[in-house]
Amino acid sequence: MSCASDPRFPAALEWHGGPEGYVEMIDQTRLPLIESQLRIDGLDQMIDAIRRLAVRGAPAIGIAAAYGLVIGTREGIEAGATLREAFERSEAALRASRPTAVNLGWALDRMRSRMNRETSANLDALHAEALAIHREDRALCRAIGEAGATLIPEGGRMLTHCNAGALATGGIGTALALCYVARERGRHFEVFADETRPLLQGARLTAWELQRQNIPVTVLCDGAAASLMRDGGIDLVVTGADRITARGDVANKIGTYGLALLACAHGIPFYVAAPSSTFDLELVTGAEIPIEERAHEEILEPFGARIAPPGIGAYAPAFDVTPAELISGLITERGLLRNPEEASVRRHLA
Amino acid sequence: MSCASDPRFPAALEWHGGPEGYVEMIDQTRLPLIESQLRIDGLDQMIDAIRRLAVRGAPAIGIAAAYGLVIGTREGIEAGATLREAFERSEAALRASRPTAVNLGWALDRMRSRMNRETSANLDALHAEALAIHREDRALCRAIGEAGATLIPEGGRMLTHCNAGALATGGIGTALALCYVARERGRHFEVFADETRPLLQGARLTAWELQRQNIPVTVLCDGAAASLMRDGGIDLVVTGADRITARGDVANKIGTYGLALLACAHGIPFYVAAPSSTFDLELVTGAEIPIEERAHEEILEPFGARIAPPGIGAYAPAFDVTPAELISGLITERGLLRNPEEASVRRHLA
């Protein structure tokens, strides 16, 4: 069974066929100039795709991990392991692939629950669960878009960072879902996309998918956001999230925290859009979130061109943490939670 | 007569020979991987070098403009014009080459004063004046370094943006002059260099020249500065300037204003180092400073590699303005002026 997505939007990944099937994903490292599909039917391939960001975005890597677990468990069984042995081995490898986005662990936990729930666990059940995770994420994206679309005023100018769109999820995105729903409702507005160094997901991916939906988009260097805000060019900032703690602190792509401070300094509302699977209620403050360090080459050798002299080091965290105090509202599939704090976050998700 | 610089530091540009001589400059667009020299003996060549940033940095382009005026006037005379006609034509072309850095206009004004002062104006006088501008800038850089060096604490971590070093001046730099003098005095510290998109002067030039002086340097993406500050990784921020108004508002490379806001939010002192030729007392507020817009390709096609889809626009100011309220101190050759405001700036420069 395929899990067909809305054909108007690019699908970050799709499962084709039954439990013996495979995943097709757009190789996001090659966008926007080359639209090439990867066919993934091995666990190592999936882990490699997650690590090198061929698939990225917290919700999308949750779905990729679930599909990876189907594939890895199948491989293990074919090699003679029991289903549980094969599951455990695949699960551990997938969990270690990227540390910060909690959706990855969340999807793996959910797959484990399904396995434990079945009287005679089998690959069909895991496959069905992975498809359900994907299908549900699609519905969550739409609900997020509907919860937040009215925040974008007619003629408004929204700034976003990184890519929290269709390419980052199983549906129409999180931050960009607001744009897509607002557009469906006939609203006119424009989007400014931080290019988002080092890997330029804003210039490459956000610009690409907004352009396909005929939403006007302008790219800027990350350092230019303050000047744009000061000139009155921005009405609101909306980003996605990789993990949100119980008090509403948000880990997201490096640069988000600075952007939130700049928005605050200019009196511009700053929103974060994410499904409830992005919340980690085990953690209270952002200081507890593990922050992935990426290879220095991602900064120092963009496009294979060395930009710094040999022997220079880099400061290369992939994410930063924005404290709840800087966040005007969290937008989830359950609605808009203004001025999040621990009690209201727990109530919102209860 | 050559205007030999301190051989321990790279010279942004040098004049070789008498009034019939030429300028040699390092082509900064090719650093850090290729150290190639340009020989410039035509006005159009000099204007092209300034426009495409082969020579850049407010003090250095002032010197380049003065030398360009010697070369252009000489060309005009050789083509049959009077000295004054040749001067006027060259002066207008050089003045239009880049709009924001006031040092360029300042150097041209000074060349004009010299011409008007001479009873029989001649190329020798212009040549001598250009050399004097260069020589004086070298002394100003050293004086700035001496005025600010003690701001860097032992074991300190200084953040800088763009390149305000030897490559940006006729001497040892402005912001980086603090580092070089502190180092001469035996102080140990490290520097964090914002890569400074779009043209990466931090990763390419600041890292290169600090490394040559054995000062530890780490490159970061501009969006990572907030996270580094929050983690307690920065003790002070020092940048250069392209123009400073009478009330102390500072135009500098895009990204500086945001950095100043982030420093303020984290209680980190933010200093600006520049010679008095960078002040434009005709202007009171930063809103009056003309801000150069650069070609969108500088953002969208770094290294010749297209990073955004065709048809996408960019927000591409080369500079932003940091209001005096965010500046802990201005460091000039006259000393450190804390908490600048109009009265104290005018007194400092009187």
Short mmCIF file of C-alpha atoms in Angstrom, two decimals, chain B residues 77-308:
data_model
loop_
_atom_site.label_atom_id
_atom_site.label_comp_id
_atom_site.label_asym_id
_atom_site.label_seq_id
_atom_site.Cartn_x
_atom_site.Cartn_y
_atom_site.Cartn_z
CA ILE B 77 47.61 64.52 -18.63
CA GLU B 78 49.20 61.97 -20.94
CA ALA B 79 46.02 62.14 -23.04
CA GLY B 80 46.32 65.92 -23.34
CA ALA B 81 44.14 67.22 -20.49
CA THR B 82 45.27 69.82 -17.98
CA LEU B 83 46.11 68.54 -14.52
CA ARG B 84 42.92 70.00 -13.10
CA GLU B 85 40.72 68.54 -15.84
CA ALA B 86 42.34 65.15 -15.41
CA PHE B 87 41.99 65.39 -11.64
CA GLU B 88 38.28 66.29 -11.78
CA ARG B 89 37.41 63.48 -14.14
CA SER B 90 39.29 60.87 -12.11
CA GLU B 91 37.93 62.18 -8.83
CA ALA B 92 34.30 61.89 -9.94
CA ALA B 93 34.79 58.34 -11.20
CA LEU B 94 36.53 57.20 -8.02
CA ARG B 95 33.97 58.86 -5.77
CA ALA B 96 31.16 56.92 -7.44
CA SER B 97 32.89 53.56 -7.11
CA ARG B 98 31.50 52.66 -3.67
CA PRO B 99 29.01 54.75 -1.71
CA THR B 100 29.08 53.79 1.98
CA ALA B 101 32.66 54.05 3.27
CA VAL B 102 33.31 57.72 3.96
CA ASN B 103 37.10 57.26 3.95
CA LEU B 104 37.00 57.13 0.17
CA GLY B 105 35.49 60.61 -0.10
CA TRP B 106 37.68 61.81 2.77
CA ALA B 107 40.86 60.78 0.92
CA LEU B 108 39.67 62.41 -2.30
CA ASP B 109 38.84 65.64 -0.43
CA ARG B 110 42.28 65.62 1.06
CA MET B 111 43.90 65.16 -2.36
CA ARG B 112 41.87 68.13 -3.61
CA SER B 113 43.01 70.32 -0.71
CA ARG B 114 46.60 69.47 -1.52
CA MET B 115 46.09 70.35 -5.16
CA ASN B 116 44.45 73.67 -4.23
CA ARG B 117 47.21 74.46 -1.73
CA GLU B 118 50.06 74.11 -4.22
CA THR B 119 50.99 77.26 -6.08
CA SER B 120 51.90 75.19 -9.13
CA ALA B 121 49.94 71.96 -8.72
CA ASN B 122 51.73 68.98 -10.16
CA LEU B 123 51.65 65.22 -10.08
CA ASP B 124 54.53 65.08 -7.59
CA ALA B 125 52.41 66.84 -5.01
CA LEU B 126 49.47 64.46 -5.51
CA HIS B 127 51.78 61.49 -5.32
CA ALA B 128 53.33 62.80 -2.09
CA GLU B 129 49.87 63.37 -0.60
CA ALA B 130 48.70 59.84 -1.44
CA LEU B 131 51.81 58.40 0.17
CA ALA B 132 51.20 60.58 3.22
CA ILE B 133 47.61 59.31 3.51
CA HIS B 134 48.90 55.76 3.40
CA ARG B 135 51.71 56.41 5.88
CA GLU B 136 49.39 58.18 8.28
CA ASP B 137 46.84 55.38 8.12
CA ARG B 138 49.57 53.00 9.19
CA ALA B 139 50.26 55.18 12.24
CA LEU B 140 46.53 55.48 12.99
CA CYS B 141 46.14 51.69 12.96
CA ARG B 142 48.92 51.30 15.50
CA ALA B 143 47.47 54.04 17.70
CA ILE B 144 44.03 52.35 17.58
CA GLY B 145 45.62 49.05 18.56
CA GLU B 146 47.38 50.69 21.48
CA ALA B 147 44.24 52.50 22.59
CA GLY B 148 42.19 49.28 22.64
CA ALA B 149 44.56 46.41 23.35
CA THR B 150 43.88 46.35 27.08
CA LEU B 151 40.18 45.66 26.40
CA ILE B 152 41.15 42.07 25.53
CA PRO B 153 41.60 40.23 28.83
CA GLU B 154 44.20 37.53 29.42
CA GLY B 155 42.60 34.27 28.27
CA GLY B 156 39.88 36.32 26.61
CA ARG B 157 37.65 35.41 23.69
CA MET B 158 36.95 38.16 21.21
CA LEU B 159 34.34 37.94 18.46
CA THR B 160 34.70 39.94 15.28
CA HIS B 161 32.70 40.34 12.09
CA CYS B 162 33.97 40.75 8.52
CA ASN B 163 37.63 41.78 8.24
CA ALA B 164 38.91 44.88 9.97
CA GLY B 165 42.55 43.82 9.85
CA ALA B 166 45.73 44.55 7.96
CA LEU B 167 43.93 43.64 4.74
CA ALA B 168 41.34 46.38 5.34
CA THR B 169 43.79 49.20 6.02
CA GLY B 170 47.20 50.62 5.25
CA GLY B 171 48.56 49.22 8.49
CA ILE B 172 47.76 46.53 11.06
CA GLY B 173 44.02 47.03 10.92
CA THR B 174 41.44 48.57 13.22
CA ALA B 175 39.54 45.89 15.19
CA LEU B 176 42.35 43.39 14.65
CA ALA B 177 44.99 46.00 15.58
CA LEU B 178 43.82 45.44 19.17
CA CYS B 179 44.73 41.76 18.79
CA TYR B 180 48.13 42.43 17.25
CA VAL B 181 49.15 44.93 19.92
CA ALA B 182 47.79 42.73 22.74
CA ARG B 183 49.81 39.87 21.31
CA GLU B 184 52.99 41.96 21.13
CA ARG B 185 52.45 42.69 24.81
CA GLY B 186 52.42 38.97 25.55
CA ARG B 187 48.73 38.54 26.13
CA HIS B 188 47.06 35.20 25.28
CA PHE B 189 43.54 35.11 23.91
CA GLU B 190 41.54 33.67 21.04
CA VAL B 191 39.41 35.15 18.31
CA PHE B 192 36.10 33.94 16.91
CA ALA B 193 35.51 35.11 13.36
CA ASP B 194 31.99 35.37 11.96
CA GLU B 195 32.29 33.96 8.46
CA THR B 196 30.38 37.07 7.26
CA ARG B 197 28.10 36.14 4.42
CA PRO B 198 27.76 36.84 1.61
CA LEU B 199 31.42 37.37 0.72
CA LEU B 200 32.92 35.52 3.67
CA GLN B 201 35.56 38.09 4.57
CA GLY B 202 35.66 36.64 8.09
CA ALA B 203 36.32 33.04 7.06
CA ARG B 204 38.56 34.01 4.17
CA LEU B 205 40.50 37.08 5.32
CA THR B 206 40.29 37.44 9.11
CA ALA B 207 41.10 33.76 9.65
CA TRP B 208 43.97 34.01 7.17
CA GLU B 209 45.67 37.02 8.68
CA LEU B 210 45.20 35.98 12.32
CA GLN B 211 46.57 32.54 11.54
CA ARG B 212 49.69 34.15 10.03
CA GLN B 213 50.25 35.91 13.35
CA ASN B 214 49.73 32.68 15.32
CA ILE B 215 46.61 33.98 17.02
CA PRO B 216 44.13 31.13 17.61
CA VAL B 217 41.02 31.67 15.51
CA THR B 218 37.76 29.74 15.11
CA VAL B 219 35.27 30.40 12.31
CA LEU B 220 31.51 30.34 12.87
CA CYS B 221 28.46 30.90 10.72
CA ASP B 222 26.91 34.30 11.41
CA GLY B 223 23.78 32.67 12.80
CA ALA B 224 25.78 30.80 15.45
CA ALA B 225 27.00 33.90 17.31
CA ALA B 226 23.99 34.04 19.64
CA SER B 227 24.46 30.45 20.75
CA LEU B 228 28.18 31.02 21.35
CA MET B 229 27.42 34.11 23.44
CA ARG B 230 24.80 32.30 25.48
CA ASP B 231 27.25 29.51 26.24
CA GLY B 232 29.57 32.12 27.74
CA GLY B 233 32.04 31.79 24.92
CA ILE B 234 32.58 35.50 24.20
CA ASP B 235 34.05 38.26 26.39
CA LEU B 236 33.88 41.14 23.94
CA VAL B 237 32.92 41.97 20.36
CA VAL B 238 35.04 44.33 18.25
CA THR B 239 34.29 45.36 14.66
CA GLY B 240 35.50 48.01 12.25
CA ALA B 241 33.33 50.66 10.61
CA ASP B 242 32.66 52.13 7.18
CA ARG B 243 31.12 55.39 8.37
CA ILE B 244 30.35 56.82 11.81
CA THR B 245 27.97 59.74 12.30
CA ALA B 246 28.26 62.64 14.73
CA ARG B 247 26.05 60.87 17.28
CA GLY B 248 28.10 57.67 17.02
CA ASP B 249 25.84 55.56 14.79
CA VAL B 250 27.99 53.10 12.85
CA ALA B 251 27.58 51.76 9.33
CA ASN B 252 29.49 48.51 8.96
CA LYS B 253 29.24 45.20 7.12
CA ILE B 254 25.75 43.67 7.05
CA GLY B 255 25.28 41.61 10.20
CA THR B 256 27.04 44.04 12.55
CA TYR B 257 23.80 45.57 13.84
CA GLY B 258 22.33 42.18 14.71
CA LEU B 259 25.57 41.22 16.44
CA ALA B 260 25.41 44.40 18.53
CA LEU B 261 21.84 43.57 19.60
CA LEU B 262 22.91 40.03 20.54
CA ALA B 263 25.91 41.33 22.51
CA CYS B 264 23.61 43.75 24.35
CA ALA B 265 21.15 40.94 25.17
CA HIS B 266 23.98 38.88 26.68
CA GLY B 267 25.68 41.74 28.53
CA ILE B 268 28.79 41.51 26.36
CA PRO B 269 30.61 44.77 25.55
CA PHE B 270 30.52 45.79 21.90
CA TYR B 271 33.31 48.03 20.55
CA VAL B 272 33.92 49.67 17.19
CA ALA B 273 37.46 50.52 16.11
CA ALA B 274 38.10 53.06 13.35
CA PRO B 275 40.34 56.02 12.53
CA SER B 276 38.90 59.53 12.68
CA SER B 277 38.72 59.57 8.86
CA THR B 278 35.76 57.16 9.23
CA PHE B 279 33.66 59.81 10.97
CA ASP B 280 31.25 61.87 8.91
CA LEU B 281 30.28 64.78 11.13
CA GLU B 282 28.02 66.16 8.41
CA LEU B 283 25.59 63.38 9.32
CA VAL B 284 23.96 63.09 12.70
CA THR B 285 22.03 59.82 12.50
CA GLY B 286 22.71 56.54 10.77
CA ALA B 287 19.49 56.88 8.76
CA GLU B 288 21.31 59.46 6.62
CA ILE B 289 24.09 57.08 5.56
CA PRO B 290 23.78 55.80 1.98
CA ILE B 291 23.74 51.99 2.08
CA GLU B 292 25.19 50.17 -0.92
CA GLU B 293 23.06 47.41 -2.45
CA ARG B 294 25.15 44.65 -3.95
CA ALA B 295 24.31 42.29 -6.79
CA HIS B 296 21.95 39.45 -5.82
CA GLU B 297 24.42 36.98 -7.28
CA GLU B 298 26.78 37.62 -4.38
CA ILE B 299 24.17 35.93 -2.19
CA LEU B 300 22.58 33.49 -4.60
CA GLU B 301 25.65 32.23 -6.45
CA PRO B 302 28.52 31.92 -4.00
CA PHE B 303 31.57 30.28 -5.61
CA GLY B 304 29.69 30.22 -8.89
CA ALA B 305 27.33 27.59 -7.46
CA ARG B 306 23.66 28.58 -7.59
CA ILE B 307 22.08 27.97 -4.16
CA ALA B 308 18.50 29.17 -4.79
#
